[in-house]
C-alpha cells in the first residue's frame, strides 16, 4: 500500500481526498500546511504528496523548495485554485511533477497519481520496458528481442527520458538544460543530431517512435500492437 500525504489548509478538501484515496487502496496522511507536512515527513515514509499552494505558516511553494533543497525526490502533485501561467511556471521550476487546478475531477486526480507512482518506480529501478524493448540505465543498454545495443550516454539519457513520459513534448531547451552542462559550448541544434541518431538506430523498432512536434520539440509514442 502506498502512503500519500495530502497538504491543504481546508479541512473539507483534506477529508474529500482522504476518503477518495482510501477507497482506491492508498493510505492517506494529512497536514494543514507545509510546516506540519515537513514534521510528518521526519517520522513517516511517504510515497507521493498532493500539495496545495495557498496555505498559512508555510505555503506550498516554500514547502516544495525546502523539500527539493533537501534532496528529496518524492513525487509531488500540486492541486491549487491558482491557474495563472506564472503559477504553473513557478511550480515546475521549483520541482513539482504535475499540476492541477481546483476544482479537480477525482478520477483524473487518481489517474495522475497512478502515473506519477509508475514514473517514480521507473526512476528508482532505472529500468524501463516498452513492449519487447527494455532499457537499462546502469549499462546504457537497449534490448530488443535478441539484440542488445549499448548507446552513447547522452543518446541513452534522451531516449530514456522521452520513453518515460510517452506523449509528453520536450522542447530542445528542456533537453539541453537537463543533459548538457550550463557552460557547455554545444548549440541547441546538437539535440536534433542526437534525435536523428536515435531515429536511425531504432527506425525498425515496433515498440516506440520519436516524433517531431512542429515548432515545439520532440515526444515519444508507444506503438500499440494488434
Coordinates of N, CA and C in Angstrom, one line a residue:
X1 N 0.8 -1.2 0.0 CA 0.0 0.0 0.0 C 0.9 1.2 0.0
X2 N 0.6 2.2 -0.9 CA 1.4 3.4 -1.0 C 0.8 4.5 0.0
X3 N 1.7 5.2 0.6 CA 1.4 6.3 1.5 C 1.4 7.6 0.8
X4 N 0.3 8.3 0.9 CA 0.1 9.6 0.2 C -0.2 10.7 1.2
X5 N 0.6 11.8 1.1 CA 0.4 12.9 2.0 C -0.4 14.0 1.3
X6 N -1.5 14.4 1.9 CA -2.3 15.5 1.4 C -2.1 16.7 2.3
X7 N -1.6 17.8 1.6 CA -1.3 19.0 2.3 C -2.2 20.1 1.8
X8 N -3.2 20.5 2.7 CA -4.1 21.5 2.3 C -4.7 22.1 3.5
X9 N -4.9 23.5 3.5 CA -5.4 24.1 4.7 C -6.9 24.0 4.9
X10 N -7.7 23.5 3.9 CA -9.1 23.3 4.0 C -9.5 21.9 4.5
X11 N -10.1 21.8 5.7 CA -10.4 20.5 6.2 C -11.3 19.7 5.4
X12 N -12.3 20.3 4.7 CA -13.2 19.5 3.9 C -12.5 19.0 2.6
X13 N -11.5 19.7 2.1 CA -10.8 19.1 1.0 C -9.9 18.0 1.4
X14 N -9.2 18.2 2.5 CA -8.4 17.1 3.1 C -9.2 15.8 3.2
X15 N -10.4 16.0 3.8 CA -11.3 14.8 4.1 C -11.7 14.2 2.7
X16 N -12.1 15.0 1.8 CA -12.5 14.5 0.5 C -11.4 13.7 -0.2
X17 N -10.2 14.2 -0.2 CA -9.1 13.5 -0.8 C -8.8 12.2 0.0
X18 N -8.9 12.4 1.3 CA -8.6 11.2 2.2 C -9.5 10.1 1.9
X19 N -10.8 10.3 1.8 CA -11.8 9.3 1.5 C -11.5 8.7 0.1
X20 N -11.3 9.5 -0.9 CA -11.1 9.1 -2.2 C -9.9 8.2 -2.3
X21 N -8.8 8.5 -1.6 CA -7.6 7.7 -1.6 C -7.8 6.4 -0.9
X22 N -8.4 6.4 0.2 CA -8.7 5.2 1.0 C -9.5 4.2 0.1
X23 N -10.5 4.8 -0.6 CA -11.4 3.9 -1.4 C -10.7 3.3 -2.6
X24 N -9.5 3.8 -2.9 CA -8.8 3.3 -4.1 C -7.5 2.7 -3.7
X25 N -7.4 2.2 -2.4 CA -6.3 1.4 -2.0 C -5.0 2.1 -1.5
X26 N -5.1 3.4 -1.3 CA -3.9 4.1 -0.8 C -4.1 4.4 0.7
X27 N -3.0 4.6 1.4 CA -3.1 5.0 2.8 C -2.8 6.5 2.9
X28 N -3.8 7.4 3.2 CA -3.6 8.8 3.2 C -3.1 9.3 4.6
X29 N -2.3 10.4 4.5 CA -1.9 11.2 5.7 C -2.3 12.6 5.3
X30 N -2.5 13.4 6.3 CA -2.9 14.8 6.0 C -2.1 15.8 6.9
X31 N -1.9 17.0 6.3 CA -1.3 18.1 7.0 C -2.0 19.4 6.5
X32 N -2.1 20.4 7.4 CA -2.8 21.6 7.1 C -1.9 22.7 6.5
X33 N -0.6 22.5 6.5 CA 0.3 23.5 5.9 C 1.7 22.8 5.7
X34 N 2.6 23.6 5.1 CA 3.9 23.0 4.8 C 4.7 22.6 6.0
X35 N 4.6 23.4 7.0 CA 5.4 23.2 8.2 C 5.0 21.9 8.9
X36 N 3.7 21.7 9.0 CA 3.2 20.4 9.5 C 3.6 19.2 8.7
X37 N 3.6 19.4 7.4 CA 3.9 18.4 6.4 C 5.4 18.0 6.6
X38 N 6.3 18.9 6.8 CA 7.7 18.6 7.0 C 7.9 17.9 8.3
X39 N 7.2 18.2 9.3 CA 7.3 17.5 10.6 C 6.8 16.0 10.4
X40 N 5.8 15.8 9.6 CA 5.3 14.4 9.4 C 6.3 13.6 8.6
X41 N 7.0 14.3 7.6 CA 7.9 13.6 6.8 C 9.1 13.1 7.6
X42 N 9.4 13.7 8.7 CA 10.5 13.2 9.6 C 10.3 11.9 10.2
X43 N 9.0 11.5 10.3 CA 8.7 10.2 11.1 C 7.9 9.2 10.2
X44 N 7.5 9.6 9.0 CA 6.6 8.8 8.2 C 7.1 8.6 6.8
X45 N 7.2 7.4 6.3 CA 7.5 7.2 4.9 C 6.4 7.6 4.0
X46 N 6.6 8.5 3.1 CA 5.6 9.0 2.1 C 6.0 8.7 0.7
X47 N 5.1 8.2 -0.1 CA 5.4 7.8 -1.5 C 5.1 8.9 -2.5
X48 N 4.1 9.8 -2.1 CA 3.7 10.8 -3.0 C 3.0 11.9 -2.2
X49 N 3.1 13.2 -2.7 CA 2.5 14.3 -1.9 C 1.5 15.0 -2.9
X50 N 0.3 15.2 -2.4 CA -0.7 16.1 -3.0 C -0.7 17.4 -2.3
X51 N -0.3 18.5 -3.0 CA 0.0 19.8 -2.3 C -0.8 20.9 -2.8
X52 N -1.3 21.7 -1.9 CA -2.0 23.0 -2.2 C -0.9 24.1 -2.2
X53 N -1.2 25.2 -2.7 CA -0.2 26.3 -2.8 C -0.5 27.3 -1.7
X54 N -1.7 27.8 -1.6 CA -2.0 28.9 -0.7 C -2.4 28.4 0.7
X55 N -1.5 28.4 1.6 CA -1.7 27.9 3.0 C -1.0 28.9 4.0
X56 N -1.4 28.9 5.2 CA -0.8 29.7 6.2 C 0.5 29.1 6.8
X57 N 1.3 29.9 7.5 CA 2.5 29.4 8.1 C 3.6 29.1 7.1
X58 N 3.4 28.1 6.3 CA 4.3 27.8 5.2 C 3.5 27.4 4.0
X59 N 3.6 28.2 2.9 CA 2.8 27.9 1.7 C 3.4 26.7 0.9
X60 N 2.7 26.3 -0.2 CA 3.1 25.2 -0.9 C 4.4 25.4 -1.7
X61 N 4.7 26.6 -2.2 CA 5.9 26.9 -2.9 C 7.1 26.8 -1.9
X62 N 7.0 27.3 -0.8 CA 8.1 27.3 0.2 C 8.4 25.8 0.6
X63 N 7.3 25.1 0.9 CA 7.4 23.7 1.2 C 8.1 22.9 0.1
X64 N 7.7 23.1 -1.1 CA 8.3 22.4 -2.3 C 9.8 22.7 -2.4
X65 N 10.1 24.0 -2.3 CA 11.5 24.4 -2.4 C 12.4 23.7 -1.3
X66 N 11.8 23.7 0.0 CA 12.5 23.1 1.1 C 12.7 21.6 0.8
X67 N 11.6 21.0 0.3 CA 11.7 19.5 0.0 C 12.8 19.2 -1.0
X68 N 12.8 20.0 -2.1 CA 13.8 19.7 -3.1 C 15.2 20.0 -2.7
X69 N 15.3 21.1 -1.9 CA 16.7 21.5 -1.5 C 17.2 20.5 -0.5
X70 N 16.4 19.7 0.1 CA 16.9 18.6 1.0 C 17.3 17.4 0.2
X71 N 17.1 17.4 -1.1 CA 17.4 16.2 -1.9 C 16.3 15.2 -2.1
X72 N 15.2 15.5 -1.6 CA 14.0 14.5 -1.7 C 13.5 14.6 -3.1
X73 N 13.2 13.4 -3.6 CA 12.6 13.2 -5.0 C 11.2 12.7 -4.9
X74 N 10.6 12.8 -3.8 CA 9.2 12.3 -3.6 C 8.3 13.0 -4.7
X75 N 7.6 12.2 -5.5 CA 6.7 12.8 -6.5 C 5.7 13.8 -5.8
X76 N 5.5 15.0 -6.5 CA 4.6 16.0 -5.9 C 3.5 16.3 -7.0
X77 N 2.3 16.3 -6.6 CA 1.2 16.8 -7.5 C 0.6 18.0 -6.8
X78 N 0.7 19.1 -7.4 CA 0.1 20.4 -6.9 C -1.3 20.5 -7.4
X79 N -2.2 20.7 -6.5 CA -3.6 21.0 -6.8 C -4.0 22.3 -6.2
X80 N -4.3 23.3 -7.0 CA -4.4 24.7 -6.5 C -5.5 25.4 -7.2
X81 N -6.1 26.5 -6.6 CA -7.0 27.3 -7.3 C -6.3 28.3 -8.2
X82 N -5.0 28.5 -8.0 CA -4.2 29.4 -8.8 C -3.9 28.8 -10.2
X83 N -4.4 29.5 -11.2 CA -4.2 28.9 -12.5 C -3.5 29.7 -13.5
X84 N -2.8 30.8 -13.0 CA -2.1 31.6 -14.0 C -0.8 31.0 -14.5
X85 N -0.4 31.4 -15.7 CA 0.8 30.9 -16.3 C 2.0 31.0 -15.4
X86 N 2.1 32.1 -14.7 CA 3.3 32.3 -13.8 C 3.3 31.3 -12.7
X87 N 2.1 30.9 -12.2 CA 2.0 29.9 -11.1 C 2.4 28.6 -11.6
X88 N 2.0 28.2 -12.8 CA 2.4 26.9 -13.4 C 3.9 26.9 -13.6
X89 N 4.5 28.0 -14.1 CA 6.0 28.0 -14.4 C 6.7 27.9 -13.1
X90 N 6.3 28.6 -12.1 CA 6.9 28.6 -10.8 C 6.9 27.2 -10.1
X91 N 5.7 26.6 -10.2 CA 5.6 25.3 -9.6 C 6.5 24.3 -10.2
X92 N 6.6 24.3 -11.6 CA 7.5 23.3 -12.2 C 9.0 23.7 -12.0
X93 N 9.3 25.0 -12.0 CA 10.7 25.4 -11.7 C 11.1 24.9 -10.3
X94 N 10.2 25.0 -9.4 CA 10.6 24.6 -8.0 C 10.6 23.1 -7.8
X95 N 10.1 22.3 -8.8 CA 10.2 20.9 -8.8 C 9.0 20.0 -8.6
X96 N 7.8 20.6 -8.9 CA 6.6 19.8 -8.9 C 6.6 18.8 -10.1
X97 N 6.0 17.7 -10.0 CA 5.9 16.7 -11.0 C 4.7 16.8 -11.9
X98 N 3.6 17.4 -11.3 CA 2.4 17.6 -12.1 C 1.6 18.7 -11.4
X99 N 0.6 19.2 -12.1 CA -0.1 20.4 -11.7 C -1.6 20.3 -12.1
X100 N -2.5 20.5 -11.2 CA -3.9 20.5 -11.5 C -4.6 21.7 -10.9
X101 N -5.7 22.2 -11.5 CA -6.4 23.4 -11.0 C -7.7 23.0 -10.4
X102 N -8.0 23.5 -9.2 CA -9.2 23.2 -8.5 C -10.4 23.9 -9.2
X103 N -11.6 23.4 -9.1 CA -11.9 22.1 -8.6 C -11.5 20.9 -9.5
X104 N -11.0 19.8 -8.9 CA -10.5 18.7 -9.7 C -11.5 17.6 -9.9
X105 N -11.3 16.9 -10.9 CA -12.1 15.7 -11.1 C -11.4 14.5 -10.4
X106 N -12.0 13.9 -9.5 CA -11.4 12.9 -8.6 C -10.8 11.7 -9.4
X107 N -11.5 11.3 -10.5 CA -11.0 10.2 -11.3 C -9.7 10.7 -12.0
X108 N -9.6 11.9 -12.5 CA -8.4 12.4 -13.2 C -7.3 12.5 -12.2
X109 N -7.6 12.9 -10.9 CA -6.6 13.0 -9.9 C -6.0 11.6 -9.6
X110 N -6.8 10.6 -9.5 CA -6.3 9.3 -9.3 C -5.5 8.8 -10.5
X111 N -5.9 9.1 -11.7 CA -5.1 8.7 -12.8 C -3.7 9.3 -12.8
X112 N -3.7 10.6 -12.5 CA -2.4 11.3 -12.4 C -1.5 10.7 -11.3
X113 N -2.1 10.4 -10.2 CA -1.3 9.8 -9.1 C -0.8 8.5 -9.5
X114 N -1.6 7.7 -10.2 CA -1.1 6.4 -10.7 C 0.1 6.6 -11.6
X115 N 0.0 7.5 -12.5 CA 1.0 7.8 -13.5 C 2.3 8.2 -12.8
X116 N 2.2 9.1 -11.8 CA 3.4 9.6 -11.1 C 4.0 8.5 -10.3
X117 N 3.2 7.6 -9.7 CA 3.8 6.4 -9.0 C 4.5 5.5 -9.9
X118 N 4.0 5.3 -11.1 CA 4.7 4.5 -12.1 C 6.0 5.1 -12.5
X119 N 6.0 6.4 -12.8 CA 7.3 7.1 -13.1 C 8.3 7.0 -12.0
X120 N 7.8 7.1 -10.8 CA 8.8 7.1 -9.7 C 9.4 5.7 -9.6
X121 N 8.6 4.7 -9.9 CA 9.1 3.3 -9.8 C 10.1 3.1 -10.9
X122 N 9.9 3.6 -12.1 CA 10.8 3.6 -13.2 C 12.1 4.2 -12.8
X123 N 12.0 5.4 -12.2 CA 13.2 6.1 -11.8 C 14.0 5.4 -10.8
X124 N 13.3 4.7 -9.8 CA 14.0 4.0 -8.8 C 14.7 2.8 -9.3
X125 N 14.1 2.0 -10.1 CA 14.6 0.8 -10.7 C 15.6 1.1 -11.8
X126 N 15.5 2.2 -12.4 CA 16.4 2.6 -13.5 C 16.3 1.6 -14.7
X127 N 15.0 1.0 -14.8 CA 14.7 0.1 -15.9 C 13.4 0.6 -16.5
X128 N 13.3 0.3 -17.8 CA 12.0 0.7 -18.5 C 11.7 -0.3 -19.6
X129 N 10.5 -0.8 -19.6 CA 10.1 -1.8 -20.6 C 8.9 -1.2 -21.4
X130 N 9.1 -1.3 -22.7 CA 8.0 -0.9 -23.6 C 7.9 -2.0 -24.6
X131 N 6.8 -2.8 -24.5 CA 6.6 -3.9 -25.4 C 7.7 -4.9 -25.2
X132 N 8.5 -5.2 -26.3 CA 9.6 -6.1 -26.3 C 10.9 -5.4 -26.1
X133 N 10.9 -4.1 -25.8 CA 12.1 -3.4 -25.7 C 12.3 -3.0 -24.2
X134 N 13.6 -3.2 -23.8 CA 13.9 -2.9 -22.4 C 15.2 -2.0 -22.3
X135 N 15.1 -0.9 -21.6 CA 16.2 0.0 -21.4 C 16.7 -0.2 -19.9
X136 N 18.0 -0.3 -19.8 CA 18.7 -0.4 -18.5 C 19.7 0.7 -18.3
X137 N 19.4 1.6 -17.4 CA 20.1 2.8 -17.2 C 21.6 2.5 -16.8
X138 N 21.8 1.6 -15.9 CA 23.2 1.4 -15.4 C 24.2 1.0 -16.5
X139 N 23.7 0.2 -17.5 CA 24.5 -0.3 -18.6 C 24.4 0.5 -19.9
X140 N 23.4 1.5 -19.9 CA 23.2 2.3 -21.1 C 22.8 1.4 -22.2
X141 N 22.1 0.3 -21.9 CA 21.8 -0.6 -23.0 C 20.3 -0.7 -23.3
X142 N 20.0 -1.0 -24.6 CA 18.6 -1.2 -25.0 C 18.5 -2.6 -25.6
X143 N 17.7 -3.4 -25.1 CA 17.5 -4.8 -25.5 C 16.2 -4.9 -26.2
X144 N 16.2 -5.4 -27.4 CA 15.0 -5.6 -28.2 C 15.1 -7.0 -28.9
X145 N 14.3 -8.0 -28.4 CA 14.4 -9.3 -28.9 C 15.8 -9.9 -28.4
X146 N 16.6 -10.4 -29.4 CA 17.9 -11.0 -29.1 C 19.0 -9.9 -29.3
X147 N 18.6 -8.7 -29.6 CA 19.6 -7.7 -29.9 C 19.8 -6.8 -28.7
X148 N 21.1 -6.6 -28.3 CA 21.4 -5.7 -27.2 C 22.3 -4.6 -27.8
X149 N 21.9 -3.3 -27.6 CA 22.6 -2.2 -28.2 C 23.0 -1.3 -27.0
X150 N 24.3 -1.0 -26.9 CA 24.8 0.0 -25.9 C 24.9 1.3 -26.6
X151 N 24.3 2.3 -26.0 CA 24.3 3.7 -26.6 C 25.3 4.6 -25.9
X152 N 25.7 5.6 -26.7 CA 26.4 6.7 -26.0 C 25.5 7.3 -24.9
X153 N 26.2 7.8 -23.8 CA 25.4 8.2 -22.7 C 24.3 9.2 -22.9
X154 N 24.6 10.3 -23.7 CA 23.5 11.3 -23.9 C 22.4 10.8 -24.7
X155 N 22.7 10.0 -25.7 CA 21.7 9.4 -26.5 C 20.7 8.5 -25.6
X156 N 21.3 7.7 -24.8 CA 20.5 6.9 -23.9 C 19.7 7.7 -23.0
X157 N 20.3 8.8 -22.4 CA 19.6 9.6 -21.4 C 18.4 10.3 -22.1
X158 N 18.5 10.7 -23.3 CA 17.4 11.4 -24.0 C 16.3 10.4 -24.3
X159 N 16.7 9.2 -24.8 CA 15.7 8.2 -25.1 C 15.0 7.7 -23.9
X160 N 15.7 7.5 -22.8 CA 15.1 7.1 -21.5 C 14.1 8.1 -21.0
X161 N 14.4 9.4 -21.1 CA 13.6 10.5 -20.7 C 12.3 10.5 -21.6
X162 N 12.4 10.5 -22.9 CA 11.3 10.6 -23.7 C 10.3 9.4 -23.5
X163 N 10.9 8.2 -23.4 CA 10.1 7.0 -23.3 C 9.4 6.9 -21.9
X164 N 10.0 7.5 -20.9 CA 9.4 7.5 -19.5 C 8.2 8.4 -19.5
X165 N 8.0 9.3 -20.4 CA 6.9 10.2 -20.4 C 6.2 10.2 -21.8
X166 N 5.6 9.1 -22.2 CA 5.1 8.9 -23.5 C 4.0 10.0 -23.8
X167 N 4.1 10.6 -24.9 CA 3.1 11.6 -25.3 C 3.4 13.0 -24.8
X168 N 4.4 13.2 -23.9 CA 4.8 14.5 -23.4 C 5.8 15.1 -24.3
X169 N 5.6 16.4 -24.7 CA 6.5 17.1 -25.6 C 7.6 17.8 -24.7
X170 N 8.9 17.5 -25.2 CA 10.0 18.2 -24.6 C 10.6 19.1 -25.6
X171 N 10.8 20.4 -25.2 CA 11.5 21.3 -26.2 C 13.0 21.0 -26.2
X172 N 13.6 21.5 -27.2 CA 15.1 21.4 -27.4 C 15.8 22.0 -26.1
X173 N 15.2 23.1 -25.7 CA 15.8 23.8 -24.5 C 15.7 22.9 -23.3
X174 N 14.5 22.2 -23.1 CA 14.3 21.3 -22.0 C 15.4 20.2 -22.0
X175 N 15.7 19.7 -23.1 CA 16.7 18.6 -23.2 C 18.1 19.1 -23.0
X176 N 18.4 20.3 -23.6 CA 19.7 20.9 -23.4 C 20.0 21.1 -21.9
X177 N 19.0 21.7 -21.2 CA 19.1 22.1 -19.8 C 19.4 20.9 -18.9
X178 N 18.8 19.7 -19.3 CA 18.9 18.5 -18.4 C 20.2 17.7 -18.7
X179 N 20.6 17.7 -19.9 CA 21.7 16.7 -20.3 C 23.0 17.4 -20.7
X180 N 23.0 18.7 -20.8 CA 24.3 19.4 -21.1 C 24.6 20.4 -20.0
X181 N 25.9 20.5 -19.7 CA 26.3 21.5 -18.6 C 25.9 22.9 -19.0
X182 N 25.7 23.7 -18.0 CA 25.3 25.1 -18.3 C 26.3 25.9 -19.1
X183 N 27.6 25.5 -18.8 CA 28.7 26.2 -19.5 C 29.1 25.5 -20.8
X184 N 28.3 24.6 -21.3 CA 28.7 23.8 -22.5 C 28.7 24.7 -23.7
X185 N 29.6 24.5 -24.6 CA 29.6 25.2 -25.9 C 28.7 24.6 -26.9
X186 N 28.0 23.5 -26.6 CA 27.2 22.9 -27.6 C 26.0 23.8 -27.9
X187 N 25.6 23.8 -29.2 CA 24.5 24.6 -29.6 C 23.2 23.7 -29.5
X188 N 22.1 24.4 -29.5 CA 20.8 23.7 -29.3 C 20.5 22.7 -30.4
X189 N 21.1 23.0 -31.6 CA 20.9 22.0 -32.7 C 21.5 20.7 -32.5
X190 N 22.4 20.6 -31.5 CA 23.0 19.3 -31.2 C 22.0 18.3 -30.7
X191 N 20.9 18.8 -30.2 CA 19.7 18.0 -29.8 C 19.2 17.3 -31.0
X192 N 19.0 18.0 -32.1 CA 18.5 17.4 -33.3 C 19.4 16.3 -33.8
X193 N 20.7 16.5 -33.7 CA 21.7 15.5 -34.1 C 21.5 14.2 -33.3
X194 N 21.3 14.3 -32.0 CA 21.1 13.1 -31.2 C 19.8 12.5 -31.5
X195 N 18.8 13.3 -31.7 CA 17.5 12.7 -32.0 C 17.5 11.9 -33.3
X196 N 18.2 12.5 -34.3 CA 18.3 11.9 -35.6 C 19.1 10.6 -35.5
X197 N 20.1 10.5 -34.7 CA 20.8 9.3 -34.5 C 20.0 8.2 -33.8
X198 N 19.2 8.6 -32.9 CA 18.2 7.7 -32.2 C 17.2 7.1 -33.2
X199 N 16.7 8.0 -34.0 CA 15.7 7.6 -35.0 C 16.3 6.6 -36.0
X200 N 17.6 6.8 -36.4 CA 18.2 5.9 -37.3 C 18.5 4.5 -36.6
X201 N 18.9 4.6 -35.4 CA 19.2 3.3 -34.7 C 17.9 2.5 -34.5
X202 N 16.8 3.1 -34.3 CA 15.6 2.4 -33.9 C 14.5 2.6 -35.0
X203 N 14.9 2.8 -36.2 CA 13.9 3.0 -37.2 C 13.0 1.8 -37.5
X204 N 13.5 0.6 -37.1 CA 12.7 -0.6 -37.3 C 12.1 -1.1 -36.0
X205 N 12.3 -0.4 -35.0 CA 11.7 -0.8 -33.7 C 10.1 -0.7 -33.8
X206 N 9.4 -1.7 -33.3 CA 8.0 -1.7 -33.4 C 7.3 -1.3 -32.1
X207 N 8.1 -1.0 -31.1 CA 7.5 -0.6 -29.8 C 7.3 0.9 -29.6
X208 N 8.2 1.7 -30.2 CA 8.1 3.1 -30.0 C 8.6 3.9 -31.2
X209 N 8.2 5.2 -31.2 CA 8.6 6.1 -32.2 C 8.9 7.5 -31.6
X210 N 9.9 8.1 -32.1 CA 10.2 9.5 -31.7 C 9.6 10.4 -32.8
X211 N 8.7 11.3 -32.4 CA 8.1 12.2 -33.4 C 8.4 13.7 -33.1
X212 N 8.4 14.5 -34.2 CA 8.6 15.9 -34.0 C 7.3 16.6 -33.8
X213 N 7.3 17.5 -32.8 CA 6.1 18.3 -32.6 C 6.5 19.7 -33.2
X214 N 5.9 20.0 -34.3 CA 6.4 21.2 -35.1 C 6.3 22.4 -34.2
X215 N 7.4 23.1 -34.2 CA 7.5 24.4 -33.5 C 7.8 24.3 -32.0
X216 N 7.8 23.0 -31.5 CA 8.0 22.8 -30.1 C 9.2 22.0 -29.7
X217 N 9.2 20.7 -30.2 CA 10.3 19.8 -29.8 C 10.0 18.4 -30.2
X218 N 10.2 17.5 -29.3 CA 10.0 16.1 -29.6 C 9.2 15.4 -28.5
X219 N 8.6 14.2 -28.9 CA 8.0 13.4 -27.9 C 8.1 11.9 -28.4
X220 N 7.9 11.0 -27.5 CA 7.9 9.6 -27.9 C 6.5 9.0 -27.8
X221 N 6.2 8.1 -28.7 CA 4.9 7.5 -28.8 C 5.1 6.0 -28.6
X222 N 4.4 5.4 -27.7 CA 4.4 3.9 -27.6 C 3.5 3.3 -28.6
X223 N 3.9 2.5 -29.5 CA 3.1 1.9 -30.5 C 2.2 0.8 -30.0
X224 N 1.0 0.8 -30.4 CA 0.0 -0.2 -30.0 C 0.1 -1.3 -31.0
X225 N 0.2 -2.6 -30.5 CA 0.3 -3.7 -31.4 C -1.1 -4.4 -31.5
X226 N -1.3 -4.9 -32.6 CA -2.6 -5.6 -32.9 C -2.6 -7.0 -32.2

